[in-house]
């Protein structure tokens, strides 16, 4: 998880994880009724007094005044973020100079704030000027991030977080891009690039899952999906089709086997408000689903005994704190027709994580169920794919060739220690599965 995701996680922790006992809205209400609103996550509590006074006092920052140097921000959290960068960050000019002269990197604290992006980027104005051409590559994105985070805390009504409810059955969702998806899903309040970044940051996880499983997925044969991948997806979609056919028969519904979606190494995706995953359920409205968050950081609340949240009659979230290879027997047996795994930016090839992931990958390959993983950027994804190929190449089949994810977050996150390092949640995606062996007659 990139450091820049901390804001969304902090907001998510403020949300009650209590499940809803309400069912899906009636068909006649689906086009207008909205069940989810996340705008209260980012707004400060209204002050006491009459309604007009509260309305005037609520806005902390106006829309034409979103840019502020972090040290002079009217938002306490932004000032604290600037202090963290100054304490833990580095001056890239210092690093370059010391590497060139001594072969060892040394740096002073980045106390100088770039006047263009507002972040503390260098130790002095002189070093900032010397590094200006290189810094220009990131400066625009940093300013964009500055304004986005001030906007989220500005106190305005964040109408882009008023999400649509169930899809009308006659309206087909288009998974070509965020634009077509939001349009065909009736996200009527997403009217700017900034709003798109806000919404994509939290929806990238459920929509990436839904786009992968849906019959109109953008990942098709000839567009990244391999013949083995087609076999695995056909198995899952057969189950989804059976759920659709059984919807009108109560007896058949009682016999349904729900889809099981396992998210391993869960971090940010486990901290999101539970009702946000209704957007996944709306994409597969006939299917009952259980989403399992498995990992040492997967518990969404301080109450670690609470492991299940019933979001709707067709969607339940389950949390298991621990490593998959240690708790696998809680979930066995596995069925390729109902079970699928997702690893969001796992860092399979990272030097500090590679050995820790190997026991889990071994167990995943034994299940013969499809596994889909994402990467922060091209280098991150290539590193993970190379590690998988080196460690398990002979025991796995590729289902989805590494490629860009059309439902990646549109927001670029930056590291506290090095603002030159950036990440985009779920930038790329690829899929694999344990190798299947077919018996052939001689």
Coordinates of C-alpha atoms in Angstrom, one line a residue:
X1 CA 0.0 0.0 0.0
X2 CA 1.4 3.4 -1.0
X3 CA 1.6 6.1 1.7
X4 CA -0.8 8.3 -0.2
X5 CA -3.6 5.9 0.5
X6 CA -3.5 6.8 4.1
X7 CA -6.2 9.4 3.7
X8 CA -8.8 7.0 2.3
X9 CA -8.0 4.5 5.0
X10 CA -8.3 7.1 7.8
X11 CA -11.7 8.0 6.4
X12 CA -12.8 4.4 6.1
X13 CA -12.0 3.8 9.7
X14 CA -14.6 6.5 10.7
X15 CA -17.4 4.5 9.0
X16 CA -19.5 2.1 11.0
X17 CA -19.1 -1.4 9.6
X18 CA -22.6 -2.4 10.6
X19 CA -24.2 -4.4 7.8
X20 CA -27.5 -3.5 6.2
X21 CA -30.6 -5.7 6.6
X22 CA -32.3 -4.1 3.7
X23 CA -32.7 -6.0 0.5
X24 CA -32.2 -4.7 -3.0
X25 CA -34.7 -1.9 -4.0
X26 CA -37.7 -2.7 -6.0
X27 CA -37.3 -2.6 -9.8
X28 CA -39.4 0.5 -10.1
X29 CA -37.1 2.4 -7.8
X30 CA -33.8 1.2 -9.1
X31 CA -33.3 4.1 -11.6
X32 CA -33.6 6.8 -9.0
X33 CA -33.1 5.4 -5.5
X34 CA -29.6 5.7 -4.1
X35 CA -28.4 3.5 -1.3
X36 CA -24.8 4.6 -0.8
X37 CA -23.4 8.0 0.0
X38 CA -19.8 8.4 1.1
X39 CA -19.8 12.1 1.2
X40 CA -20.1 12.2 5.0
X41 CA -16.7 10.6 5.2
X42 CA -14.9 13.7 4.2
X43 CA -17.0 16.5 5.6
X44 CA -16.4 17.9 9.1
X45 CA -19.4 17.8 11.5
X46 CA -21.7 20.7 11.1
X47 CA -21.4 23.5 13.7
X48 CA -24.2 24.2 16.2
X49 CA -26.7 26.9 15.2
X50 CA -29.3 27.5 12.6
X51 CA -29.3 25.7 9.3
X52 CA -28.2 28.8 7.3
X53 CA -25.3 29.5 9.6
X54 CA -24.2 25.8 9.4
X55 CA -24.4 26.0 5.6
X56 CA -22.1 29.1 5.5
X57 CA -19.6 27.8 8.0
X58 CA -19.3 24.4 6.5
X59 CA -17.0 25.3 3.6
X60 CA -13.5 25.6 4.8
X61 CA -11.8 26.0 1.4
X62 CA -13.4 27.4 -1.7
X63 CA -13.1 25.7 -5.0
X64 CA -11.0 28.5 -6.5
X65 CA -8.5 28.3 -3.5
X66 CA -7.6 24.6 -3.3
X67 CA -3.8 25.0 -3.7
X68 CA -1.9 25.6 -0.4
X69 CA 1.8 24.9 0.5
X70 CA 1.5 22.1 3.1
X71 CA 3.0 24.2 5.9
X72 CA 0.4 26.9 5.4
X73 CA -2.6 24.7 4.8
X74 CA -5.8 25.6 6.7
X75 CA -6.2 21.8 7.1
X76 CA -4.4 20.3 10.1
X77 CA -3.9 16.9 8.5
X78 CA -2.2 18.5 5.5
X79 CA 0.2 20.4 7.7
X80 CA 1.0 17.2 9.6
X81 CA 1.7 15.5 6.3
X82 CA 4.2 18.2 5.4
X83 CA 6.0 17.6 8.7
X84 CA 6.1 13.9 8.1
X85 CA 7.8 14.5 4.7
X86 CA 10.3 16.9 6.2
X87 CA 11.1 14.3 9.0
X88 CA 11.3 11.2 6.8
X89 CA 11.9 12.5 3.3
X90 CA 15.1 13.2 1.3
X91 CA 16.5 15.9 -0.9
X92 CA 17.1 14.4 -4.3
X93 CA 19.9 16.9 -5.1
X94 CA 21.8 15.9 -2.0
X95 CA 21.4 12.2 -2.8
X96 CA 22.6 12.7 -6.4
X97 CA 25.6 14.8 -5.3
X98 CA 26.8 12.4 -2.6
X99 CA 26.3 9.4 -4.8
X100 CA 28.4 11.0 -7.5
X101 CA 31.2 12.0 -5.1
X102 CA 31.3 9.2 -2.5
X103 CA 29.2 6.4 -3.8
X104 CA 26.9 6.6 -0.8
X105 CA 23.6 8.4 -0.6
X106 CA 23.3 11.1 2.1
X107 CA 20.7 13.8 2.4
X108 CA 19.4 16.7 4.4
X109 CA 15.8 17.1 5.5
X110 CA 13.6 18.6 2.7
X111 CA 12.7 21.8 4.4
X112 CA 12.1 23.9 1.2
X113 CA 8.6 23.8 -0.3
X114 CA 8.3 23.9 -4.0
X115 CA 6.3 27.0 -4.9
X116 CA 4.6 25.2 -7.8
X117 CA 3.4 22.0 -6.0
X118 CA 3.5 23.0 -2.3
X119 CA 5.3 19.9 -1.2
X120 CA 8.6 20.0 0.8
X121 CA 10.8 18.6 -2.0
X122 CA 14.4 19.9 -1.3
X123 CA 16.7 21.0 1.5
X124 CA 17.1 24.5 0.1
X125 CA 16.0 26.9 -2.7
X126 CA 19.4 26.4 -4.3
X127 CA 19.1 22.6 -4.5
X128 CA 15.5 23.0 -5.8
X129 CA 16.7 25.3 -8.6
X130 CA 19.5 22.9 -9.5
X131 CA 17.0 20.0 -9.7
X132 CA 14.1 21.9 -11.3
X133 CA 14.2 20.2 -14.7
X134 CA 14.0 16.7 -13.1
X135 CA 11.4 17.8 -10.5
X136 CA 9.2 19.2 -13.3
X137 CA 8.4 15.6 -14.3
X138 CA 6.5 15.1 -11.0
X139 CA 5.6 18.6 -10.1
X140 CA 2.4 18.7 -12.0
X141 CA 1.2 15.5 -10.4
X142 CA 2.2 16.7 -6.9
X143 CA 0.2 19.9 -7.4
X144 CA -2.8 17.9 -8.6
X145 CA -2.5 15.7 -5.5
X146 CA -2.2 18.8 -3.3
X147 CA -5.4 20.2 -4.7
X148 CA -7.3 16.9 -4.6
X149 CA -6.5 16.3 -1.0
X150 CA -7.5 19.8 0.0
X151 CA -10.7 19.3 -2.0
X152 CA -11.6 16.2 -0.1
X153 CA -11.2 18.1 3.2
X154 CA -12.7 21.4 1.9
X155 CA -16.0 20.9 3.6
X156 CA -18.0 21.0 0.4
X157 CA -20.8 18.5 -0.3
X158 CA -19.0 15.7 -2.2
X159 CA -21.8 14.7 -4.5
X160 CA -19.6 12.4 -6.5
X161 CA -19.7 9.9 -3.7
X162 CA -23.5 9.5 -4.1
X163 CA -23.4 6.2 -5.9
X164 CA -26.2 4.6 -7.9
X165 CA -28.0 1.5 -6.7
X166 CA -29.0 -1.6 -8.6
X167 CA -28.8 -1.6 -12.4
X168 CA -31.9 -1.8 -14.5
X169 CA -31.9 -5.3 -16.2
X170 CA -32.3 -3.8 -19.6
X171 CA -29.3 -1.5 -19.3
X172 CA -26.0 -3.1 -20.2
X173 CA -22.8 -2.0 -18.4
X174 CA -19.9 -1.0 -20.7
X175 CA -16.5 -2.0 -19.3
X176 CA -14.4 -0.3 -21.9
X177 CA -13.2 2.4 -19.6
X178 CA -14.0 4.5 -16.6
X179 CA -16.0 6.9 -18.8
X180 CA -18.2 4.3 -20.3
X181 CA -18.6 2.4 -17.1
X182 CA -19.7 5.5 -15.1
X183 CA -22.0 6.6 -17.8
X184 CA -23.8 3.2 -18.2
X185 CA -24.0 2.8 -14.4
X186 CA -25.6 6.2 -14.1
X187 CA -22.9 7.9 -12.0
X188 CA -24.6 11.2 -12.7
X189 CA -22.6 13.3 -10.2
X190 CA -19.1 12.6 -11.6
X191 CA -18.7 15.7 -13.7
X192 CA -15.0 16.6 -13.5
X193 CA -11.5 15.1 -13.8
X194 CA -11.0 15.7 -10.0
X195 CA -14.3 13.9 -9.2
X196 CA -13.2 11.0 -11.4
X197 CA -10.0 10.7 -9.5
X198 CA -11.8 10.7 -6.2
X199 CA -14.3 8.1 -7.2
X200 CA -11.8 5.8 -9.1
X201 CA -9.6 5.7 -6.0
X202 CA -12.2 3.9 -3.9
X203 CA -14.0 2.0 -6.7
X204 CA -10.9 0.5 -8.3
X205 CA -11.1 -2.6 -6.1
X206 CA -14.7 -3.7 -6.5
X207 CA -14.9 -2.6 -10.2
X208 CA -11.7 -4.4 -11.1
X209 CA -13.2 -7.6 -9.6
X210 CA -16.5 -7.1 -11.3
X211 CA -15.0 -6.3 -14.7
X212 CA -12.9 -9.5 -14.6
X213 CA -15.8 -11.8 -13.8
X214 CA -18.5 -10.2 -15.9
X215 CA -19.6 -11.7 -19.1
X216 CA -18.9 -8.4 -20.9
X217 CA -15.4 -8.2 -19.4
X218 CA -12.8 -6.1 -21.3
X219 CA -10.4 -9.1 -20.9
X220 CA -11.3 -11.3 -23.8
X221 CA -9.6 -13.9 -26.0
X222 CA -7.3 -12.0 -28.3
X223 CA -7.2 -9.1 -25.9
X224 CA -5.0 -10.6 -23.2
X225 CA -7.1 -13.6 -22.2
X226 CA -5.3 -16.9 -23.0
X227 CA -7.1 -20.1 -24.0
X228 CA -6.5 -21.4 -20.5
X229 CA -7.9 -18.2 -19.2
X230 CA -11.0 -18.7 -21.3
X231 CA -11.5 -22.1 -19.7
X232 CA -11.2 -20.8 -16.2
X233 CA -13.5 -17.8 -16.9
X234 CA -16.1 -20.0 -18.6
X235 CA -16.3 -22.2 -15.5
X236 CA -16.9 -19.1 -13.3
X237 CA -19.4 -17.6 -15.7
X238 CA -21.3 -20.9 -16.0
X239 CA -22.0 -20.6 -12.3
X240 CA -23.0 -16.9 -12.6
X241 CA -25.4 -17.9 -15.5
X242 CA -26.9 -20.7 -13.3
X243 CA -27.5 -18.0 -10.6
X244 CA -29.4 -15.9 -13.2
X245 CA -31.6 -18.8 -14.3
X246 CA -32.4 -19.8 -10.8
X247 CA -33.4 -16.3 -9.7
X248 CA -37.1 -17.0 -10.4
X249 CA -37.2 -20.3 -8.6
X250 CA -37.0 -20.2 -4.8
X251 CA -36.1 -23.9 -4.6
X252 CA -33.2 -23.5 -7.0
X253 CA -32.0 -20.4 -5.1
X254 CA -31.8 -22.4 -1.9
X255 CA -29.5 -24.8 -3.7
X256 CA -27.2 -22.1 -5.1
X257 CA -23.5 -22.3 -4.2
X258 CA -22.3 -18.7 -3.7
X259 CA -19.3 -17.2 -5.5
X260 CA -16.3 -17.0 -3.2
X261 CA -13.9 -14.1 -3.9
X262 CA -10.7 -14.3 -1.9
X263 CA -8.6 -11.1 -1.6
X264 CA -5.2 -12.1 -0.2
X265 CA -2.8 -9.7 1.4
X266 CA -5.7 -7.4 1.9
X267 CA -4.9 -3.9 3.1
X268 CA -6.6 -0.8 1.7
X269 CA -9.3 -2.8 0.1
X270 CA -10.3 -4.3 3.5
X271 CA -10.5 -0.9 5.1
X272 CA -13.0 0.5 2.6
X273 CA -16.6 1.1 3.8
X274 CA -18.4 -2.3 3.5
X275 CA -21.3 -0.8 1.5
X276 CA -18.9 0.3 -1.2
X277 CA -18.7 -3.4 -2.2
X278 CA -22.4 -3.3 -3.2
X279 CA -21.1 -1.8 -6.4
X280 CA -19.6 -5.3 -7.1
X281 CA -22.9 -7.0 -6.2
X282 CA -24.8 -4.7 -8.6
X283 CA -22.6 -5.9 -11.4
X284 CA -23.6 -9.5 -10.8
X285 CA -27.1 -9.0 -9.3
X286 CA -28.3 -12.6 -9.4
X287 CA -25.2 -14.1 -7.6
X288 CA -24.8 -14.5 -3.9
X289 CA -21.2 -13.6 -3.1
X290 CA -18.9 -14.0 -0.1
X291 CA -15.8 -11.8 -0.2
X292 CA -12.9 -13.0 2.0
X293 CA -10.2 -10.6 3.1
X294 CA -7.2 -12.6 4.2
X295 CA -4.0 -11.1 5.5
X296 CA -2.3 -9.8 8.6
X297 CA -3.7 -6.3 8.0
X298 CA -7.2 -7.3 7.0
X299 CA -9.2 -6.5 10.1
X300 CA -11.3 -3.4 9.4
X301 CA -12.1 -2.3 12.9
X302 CA -10.5 -2.3 16.4
X303 CA -12.9 -5.2 17.3
X304 CA -10.9 -8.1 15.9
X305 CA -13.5 -10.6 16.9
X306 CA -15.9 -9.3 14.3
X307 CA -15.1 -11.3 11.3
X308 CA -18.3 -11.2 9.2
X309 CA -20.3 -8.2 7.9
X310 CA -23.6 -8.9 6.1
X311 CA -23.8 -6.0 3.6
X312 CA -27.0 -7.3 1.8
X313 CA -28.9 -10.5 1.5
X314 CA -26.6 -11.4 -1.4
X315 CA -23.3 -10.1 -0.2
X316 CA -21.2 -10.9 2.9
X317 CA -17.7 -9.7 3.7
X318 CA -15.5 -12.0 5.8
X319 CA -12.2 -11.1 7.4
X320 CA -9.4 -13.5 8.4
X321 CA -6.3 -12.1 10.1
X322 CA -3.4 -14.3 9.1
X323 CA -1.5 -15.7 6.1
X324 CA -3.5 -17.7 3.6
X325 CA -1.2 -20.7 3.7
X326 CA -1.7 -20.9 7.5
X327 CA -5.5 -20.6 7.4
X328 CA -6.2 -22.4 4.2
X329 CA -8.1 -25.2 5.9
X330 CA -10.7 -22.7 7.0
X331 CA -11.7 -22.4 3.3
X332 CA -11.1 -25.9 1.8
X333 CA -12.2 -27.5 -0.4
X334 CA -11.9 -25.2 -3.4
X335 CA -13.9 -25.3 -6.7
X336 CA -12.8 -23.6 -9.9
X337 CA -16.4 -23.1 -10.7
X338 CA -17.1 -20.9 -7.7
X339 CA -13.8 -19.7 -6.3
X340 CA -11.5 -16.9 -7.5
X341 CA -8.5 -15.1 -6.0
X342 CA -7.3 -11.5 -6.2
X343 CA -4.0 -10.1 -5.1
X344 CA -4.0 -6.3 -5.2
X345 CA -0.5 -5.0 -5.7
X346 CA 1.1 -7.8 -3.6
X347 CA 4.7 -7.2 -4.4
X348 CA 5.4 -10.8 -5.2
X349 CA 8.9 -9.9 -6.5
X350 CA 9.8 -7.4 -3.9
X351 CA 13.0 -8.5 -2.1
X352 CA 11.3 -8.1 1.3
X353 CA 8.1 -9.9 0.3
X354 CA 9.1 -12.6 -2.2
X355 CA 10.0 -15.4 0.3
X356 CA 6.9 -14.6 2.4
X357 CA 4.6 -15.0 -0.6
X358 CA 6.0 -18.3 -1.9
X359 CA 4.1 -20.6 0.5
X360 CA 0.9 -18.8 -0.4
X361 CA 1.5 -19.1 -4.1
X362 CA 2.2 -22.8 -3.7
X363 CA -1.1 -23.4 -2.1
X364 CA -2.9 -21.2 -4.6
X365 CA -1.5 -23.2 -7.5
X366 CA -2.8 -26.4 -5.8
X367 CA -6.4 -25.1 -5.8
X368 CA -6.4 -24.9 -9.7
X369 CA -8.6 -21.8 -9.3
X370 CA -7.9 -18.6 -11.2
X371 CA -5.7 -16.0 -9.6
X372 CA -5.6 -12.3 -10.7
X373 CA -3.0 -9.9 -9.4
X374 CA -2.3 -6.2 -10.0
X375 CA 0.7 -3.9 -9.9
X376 CA 1.4 -0.3 -9.0
X377 CA 3.1 0.5 -12.3
X378 CA 4.8 -1.2 -15.2
X379 CA 8.1 -1.9 -13.4
X380 CA 6.2 -3.2 -10.3
X381 CA 4.1 -5.6 -12.4
X382 CA 7.1 -6.7 -14.5
X383 CA 9.0 -7.5 -11.3
X384 CA 6.2 -9.6 -9.9
X385 CA 5.7 -11.5 -13.2
X386 CA 9.4 -12.2 -13.5
X387 CA 9.5 -13.6 -9.9
X388 CA 6.4 -15.8 -10.6
X389 CA 8.0 -17.1 -13.8
X390 CA 11.3 -17.8 -12.1
X391 CA 9.8 -19.5 -9.0
X392 CA 6.7 -21.3 -10.4
X393 CA 6.9 -21.1 -14.2
X394 CA 6.7 -24.9 -14.6
X395 CA 3.8 -25.3 -12.3
X396 CA 1.4 -22.6 -13.6
X397 CA -0.6 -21.5 -16.7
X398 CA -1.0 -17.9 -17.6
X399 CA -4.7 -16.9 -17.8
X400 CA -4.4 -13.2 -18.5
X401 CA -1.3 -11.6 -20.0
X402 CA 0.2 -8.7 -18.1
X403 CA -1.5 -5.5 -19.4
X404 CA -2.9 -2.2 -18.2
X405 CA -6.0 -2.2 -16.2
X406 CA -8.8 0.0 -17.5
X407 CA -10.1 0.4 -14.0
X408 CA -6.9 1.5 -12.3
X409 CA -7.2 4.4 -9.9
X410 CA -6.8 7.7 -11.7
X411 CA -5.0 9.2 -8.7
X412 CA -1.3 9.0 -8.4
X413 CA 0.1 8.5 -4.9
X414 CA 3.5 9.5 -3.7
X415 CA 5.8 8.1 -1.0
X416 CA 6.6 10.1 2.1
X417 CA 10.3 9.2 2.0
X418 CA 10.8 9.9 -1.6
X419 CA 8.4 12.1 -3.6
X420 CA 10.0 10.9 -6.8
X421 CA 8.5 7.4 -6.2
X422 CA 4.8 7.1 -7.2
X423 CA 2.2 4.4 -7.4
X424 CA -1.2 4.0 -9.0
X425 CA -3.5 1.5 -7.3
X426 CA -4.2 -1.5 -9.7
X427 CA -2.3 0.1 -12.6
X428 CA -1.8 -3.2 -14.3
X429 CA -3.4 -6.7 -14.1
X430 CA -2.4 -10.3 -15.0
X431 CA -3.8 -13.8 -14.2
X432 CA -2.5 -17.3 -13.6
X433 CA -3.5 -20.7 -12.3
X434 CA -2.0 -24.0 -11.3
X435 CA -1.1 -26.1 -14.3
X436 CA -3.7 -28.7 -15.3
X437 CA -2.5 -32.0 -16.8
X438 CA -4.7 -33.8 -19.3
X439 CA -4.4 -37.6 -19.7
X440 CA -3.9 -38.6 -23.3
X441 CA -4.3 -42.1 -24.7
X442 CA -1.5 -43.6 -26.6

